[in-house]
Amino acid sequence: RKRIDWRFIDGQLFVLDNFLDSLRVYPKEVPGLRPDSADGIALRNQMLEEMESQGGLSRTITLKACVSVPGALEGETVRAWLPIAAACRQQSQVEMLDMTPEGVVAPANASARTASWVSSTDRSFSVTYRYHIDAAYCDIYGGALPSHPCMDAPLPEETSEDRPHIAFTPYLRQLTERVIDGLEDPLDCARAIYDYLTQHIDYRYQPPYLLLGSIADDCAHSLRGDCGVMALTFITMCRIAGVPARWQSGLYVAPDSVGPHDWAEFYTPQTGWLNADVSFGSSARRMGEEWRRRHYFGNLDPWRMVANDRFQAEFVPAFDGMREDPYDNQMGEVSVNGRGCRRREMLRTVELIEMLEVPFSD
């Protein structure tokens, strides 16, 4: 049924080692394969319903991130970078509570914010931080507009290409023209692009992005991708349509799990900056939850940690080798004597220490 993605490498067919996780997303099409637990879904839906009924939710979240390189030899210089909460539209009151000594914290508005270290003795590094996050809700499909829009003017690069992955290819130009045909209002254009992508793209776990070609164009052809692939496709099509759009990524922080996640921001003159989570919208469509699909156009939720606001952003201080993921930073990166470590060489964890419900402040 073409549900298993594959690659030819030196004439041999290979599939991703986590292909079962992709199949598990479609339990009705793969009889006998145990689906993911529904407990987390019920908890999430309850939170979203509260968010919509109250006009928004706020949380104060404390996280501990760790990275280690047990294979580094004595005397080798280890450099480590761990993502931390950045100052942005949703996040404020960021505090560093504890960290491995001699760490350097990047500026609050760094495009890929990190805590970093250089050591010839330490092999493990950690940082514990706390931040406040506000998630306002506005029924964009119902015609409502934000009460306090963020009207920060878009930058020129937020309407342009950023090759190789945000590329205005002939196919994407043609597809975008078809999707927004007859529409002039930027908000209508962004909504039409979101509708098309969430209703047509299926979720698939991906190889490392370094192994992918032109991500947005490939996704538009294959109609499959993960959260970052979908976000990049939305950003690219919005920019083609003249709607400023940019990247956001970091973590999805649920009470029972923490993991990497990517989504997008877009700008219209009447709304200012809003979010779109195409991956979660696609998931909602797949599960028959139209209300949730609509929620993630214009809104997110308070279960987030934003560390990055640009795809392909450099670290501060700069990385000194080839990163495991040169495009995004959600779990951390390490180099040993100037050589970037691969995933199998690093042990990386993020732990939720505390999540406090606090009054929402719009």
PDB file of C-alpha atoms in Angstrom, residues 90-211:
ATOM      1  CA  GLN A  90       4.918  33.517  23.587  1.00  0.00           C
ATOM      2  CA  GLN A  91       7.701  33.165  26.173  1.00  0.00           C
ATOM      3  CA  SER A  92       8.959  35.406  28.955  1.00  0.00           C
ATOM      4  CA  GLN A  93      10.524  35.307  32.422  1.00  0.00           C
ATOM      5  CA  VAL A  94      13.253  32.873  31.345  1.00  0.00           C
ATOM      6  CA  GLU A  95      15.517  31.914  34.270  1.00  0.00           C
ATOM      7  CA  MET A  96      18.621  29.718  34.411  1.00  0.00           C
ATOM      8  CA  LEU A  97      18.231  27.752  37.661  1.00  0.00           C
ATOM      9  CA  ASP A  98      21.231  25.432  37.505  1.00  0.00           C
ATOM     10  CA  MET A  99      23.876  24.430  34.982  1.00  0.00           C
ATOM     11  CA  THR A 100      27.226  22.710  34.647  1.00  0.00           C
ATOM     12  CA  PRO A 101      29.885  25.246  35.701  1.00  0.00           C
ATOM     13  CA  GLU A 102      31.513  27.596  33.172  1.00  0.00           C
ATOM     14  CA  GLY A 103      28.570  27.489  30.804  1.00  0.00           C
ATOM     15  CA  VAL A 104      27.823  30.364  28.432  1.00  0.00           C
ATOM     16  CA  VAL A 105      24.217  31.425  27.849  1.00  0.00           C
ATOM     17  CA  ALA A 106      23.445  32.863  24.394  1.00  0.00           C
ATOM     18  CA  PRO A 107      21.531  36.171  24.112  1.00  0.00           C
ATOM     19  CA  ALA A 108      17.814  35.909  24.875  1.00  0.00           C
ATOM     20  CA  ASN A 109      16.891  36.691  21.252  1.00  0.00           C
ATOM     21  CA  ALA A 110      19.417  34.378  19.563  1.00  0.00           C
ATOM     22  CA  SER A 111      17.906  32.610  16.552  1.00  0.00           C
ATOM     23  CA  ALA A 112      19.028  29.266  17.995  1.00  0.00           C
ATOM     24  CA  ARG A 113      19.376  29.909  21.714  1.00  0.00           C
ATOM     25  CA  THR A 114      21.691  27.623  23.668  1.00  0.00           C
ATOM     26  CA  ALA A 115      23.731  27.117  26.798  1.00  0.00           C
ATOM     27  CA  SER A 116      27.241  25.971  25.811  1.00  0.00           C
ATOM     28  CA  TRP A 117      30.471  24.696  27.319  1.00  0.00           C
ATOM     29  CA  VAL A 118      34.115  24.015  26.412  1.00  0.00           C
ATOM     30  CA  SER A 119      35.978  21.451  28.524  1.00  0.00           C
ATOM     31  CA  SER A 120      38.889  19.022  28.392  1.00  0.00           C
ATOM     32  CA  THR A 121      37.713  17.208  31.529  1.00  0.00           C
ATOM     33  CA  ASP A 122      33.890  17.185  31.626  1.00  0.00           C
ATOM     34  CA  ARG A 123      31.988  14.713  29.473  1.00  0.00           C
ATOM     35  CA  SER A 124      28.473  15.475  30.698  1.00  0.00           C
ATOM     36  CA  PHE A 125      26.646  18.812  30.660  1.00  0.00           C
ATOM     37  CA  SER A 126      23.247  19.925  31.886  1.00  0.00           C
ATOM     38  CA  VAL A 127      21.100  23.024  32.306  1.00  0.00           C
ATOM     39  CA  THR A 128      17.887  23.534  34.263  1.00  0.00           C
ATOM     40  CA  TYR A 129      15.732  26.493  33.307  1.00  0.00           C
ATOM     41  CA  ARG A 130      12.287  27.911  33.965  1.00  0.00           C
ATOM     42  CA  TYR A 131      10.091  30.004  31.671  1.00  0.00           C
ATOM     43  CA  HIS A 132       6.572  31.390  31.390  1.00  0.00           C
ATOM     44  CA  ILE A 133       4.501  30.722  28.274  1.00  0.00           C
ATOM     45  CA  ASP A 134       1.187  32.265  27.198  1.00  0.00           C
ATOM     46  CA  ALA A 135      -1.055  30.661  24.583  1.00  0.00           C
ATOM     47  CA  ALA A 136      -3.920  32.905  23.506  1.00  0.00           C
ATOM     48  CA  TYR A 137      -6.842  31.383  21.594  1.00  0.00           C
ATOM     49  CA  CYS A 138      -8.668  33.063  18.742  1.00  0.00           C
ATOM     50  CA  ASP A 139     -11.189  31.346  16.461  1.00  0.00           C
ATOM     51  CA  ILE A 140      -9.688  32.417  13.134  1.00  0.00           C
ATOM     52  CA  TYR A 141     -12.073  30.160  11.183  1.00  0.00           C
ATOM     53  CA  GLY A 142     -14.981  31.833  12.938  1.00  0.00           C
ATOM     54  CA  GLY A 143     -13.821  35.260  11.812  1.00  0.00           C
ATOM     55  CA  ALA A 144     -12.333  36.403  15.126  1.00  0.00           C
ATOM     56  CA  LEU A 145      -9.062  38.334  15.215  1.00  0.00           C
ATOM     57  CA  PRO A 146      -6.490  38.537  18.037  1.00  0.00           C
ATOM     58  CA  SER A 147      -7.275  41.169  20.679  1.00  0.00           C
ATOM     59  CA  HIS A 148      -3.595  42.079  21.154  1.00  0.00           C
ATOM     60  CA  PRO A 149      -1.795  41.201  17.911  1.00  0.00           C
ATOM     61  CA  CYS A 150       1.986  41.195  17.678  1.00  0.00           C
ATOM     62  CA  MET A 151       2.569  43.656  14.842  1.00  0.00           C
ATOM     63  CA  ASP A 152       6.385  43.483  14.687  1.00  0.00           C
ATOM     64  CA  ALA A 153       7.226  44.233  11.058  1.00  0.00           C
ATOM     65  CA  PRO A 154       8.371  41.195   9.055  1.00  0.00           C
ATOM     66  CA  LEU A 155      12.002  41.087   7.962  1.00  0.00           C
ATOM     67  CA  PRO A 156      12.862  40.895   4.228  1.00  0.00           C
ATOM     68  CA  GLU A 157      14.190  37.341   4.619  1.00  0.00           C
ATOM     69  CA  GLU A 158      10.777  36.234   5.926  1.00  0.00           C
ATOM     70  CA  THR A 159       9.355  36.626   2.415  1.00  0.00           C
ATOM     71  CA  SER A 160      12.290  35.207   0.444  1.00  0.00           C
ATOM     72  CA  GLU A 161      13.944  31.905  -0.396  1.00  0.00           C
ATOM     73  CA  ASP A 162      16.410  30.234   1.981  1.00  0.00           C
ATOM     74  CA  ARG A 163      17.925  27.491  -0.104  1.00  0.00           C
ATOM     75  CA  PRO A 164      18.254  24.595  -0.350  1.00  0.00           C
ATOM     76  CA  HIS A 165      15.044  23.794   1.504  1.00  0.00           C
ATOM     77  CA  ILE A 166      12.931  26.956   1.261  1.00  0.00           C
ATOM     78  CA  ALA A 167      13.095  27.171  -2.527  1.00  0.00           C
ATOM     79  CA  PHE A 168      10.506  28.675  -4.881  1.00  0.00           C
ATOM     80  CA  THR A 169      10.592  25.795  -7.364  1.00  0.00           C
ATOM     81  CA  PRO A 170       8.383  25.765 -10.465  1.00  0.00           C
ATOM     82  CA  TYR A 171       6.219  23.019  -8.967  1.00  0.00           C
ATOM     83  CA  LEU A 172       5.704  24.854  -5.678  1.00  0.00           C
ATOM     84  CA  ARG A 173       4.886  28.089  -7.505  1.00  0.00           C
ATOM     85  CA  GLN A 174       2.300  26.293  -9.631  1.00  0.00           C
ATOM     86  CA  LEU A 175       0.834  24.445  -6.641  1.00  0.00           C
ATOM     87  CA  THR A 176       0.575  27.626  -4.573  1.00  0.00           C
ATOM     88  CA  GLU A 177      -1.120  29.481  -7.417  1.00  0.00           C
ATOM     89  CA  ARG A 178      -3.691  26.710  -7.653  1.00  0.00           C
ATOM     90  CA  VAL A 179      -4.300  26.566  -3.884  1.00  0.00           C
ATOM     91  CA  ILE A 180      -4.831  30.337  -3.503  1.00  0.00           C
ATOM     92  CA  ASP A 181      -6.559  30.861  -6.857  1.00  0.00           C
ATOM     93  CA  GLY A 182      -8.999  33.777  -6.620  1.00  0.00           C
ATOM     94  CA  LEU A 183      -7.880  34.830  -3.133  1.00  0.00           C
ATOM     95  CA  GLU A 184      -6.354  38.234  -2.400  1.00  0.00           C
ATOM     96  CA  ASP A 185      -6.535  38.632   1.384  1.00  0.00           C
ATOM     97  CA  PRO A 186      -3.290  37.357   3.013  1.00  0.00           C
ATOM     98  CA  LEU A 187      -5.177  35.645   5.848  1.00  0.00           C
ATOM     99  CA  ASP A 188      -7.359  33.780   3.346  1.00  0.00           C
ATOM    100  CA  CYS A 189      -4.249  32.739   1.420  1.00  0.00           C
ATOM    101  CA  ALA A 190      -2.509  31.417   4.539  1.00  0.00           C
ATOM    102  CA  ARG A 191      -5.658  29.549   5.582  1.00  0.00           C
ATOM    103  CA  ALA A 192      -6.039  27.989   2.110  1.00  0.00           C
ATOM    104  CA  ILE A 193      -2.430  26.775   2.228  1.00  0.00           C
ATOM    105  CA  TYR A 194      -2.928  25.350   5.729  1.00  0.00           C
ATOM    106  CA  ASP A 195      -6.157  23.637   4.645  1.00  0.00           C
ATOM    107  CA  TYR A 196      -4.503  22.068   1.617  1.00  0.00           C
ATOM    108  CA  LEU A 197      -1.481  20.776   3.534  1.00  0.00           C
ATOM    109  CA  THR A 198      -3.368  19.452   6.564  1.00  0.00           C
ATOM    110  CA  GLN A 199      -5.906  17.697   4.347  1.00  0.00           C
ATOM    111  CA  HIS A 200      -3.379  16.090   1.981  1.00  0.00           C
ATOM    112  CA  ILE A 201      -0.060  15.417   3.765  1.00  0.00           C
ATOM    113  CA  ASP A 202       0.343  12.211   5.764  1.00  0.00           C
ATOM    114  CA  TYR A 203       2.781  11.962   8.657  1.00  0.00           C
ATOM    115  CA  ARG A 204       5.994   9.996   8.099  1.00  0.00           C
ATOM    116  CA  TYR A 205       9.112   9.755  10.220  1.00  0.00           C
ATOM    117  CA  GLN A 206      12.051  11.057   8.191  1.00  0.00           C
ATOM    118  CA  PRO A 207      15.755  10.372   7.786  1.00  0.00           C
ATOM    119  CA  PRO A 208      18.065  13.086   9.151  1.00  0.00           C
ATOM    120  CA  TYR A 209      17.316  16.315   7.284  1.00  0.00           C
ATOM    121  CA  LEU A 210      20.925  16.396   6.077  1.00  0.00           C
ATOM    122  CA  LEU A 211      20.021  13.427   3.860  1.00  0.00           C
TER     123      LEU A 211
END
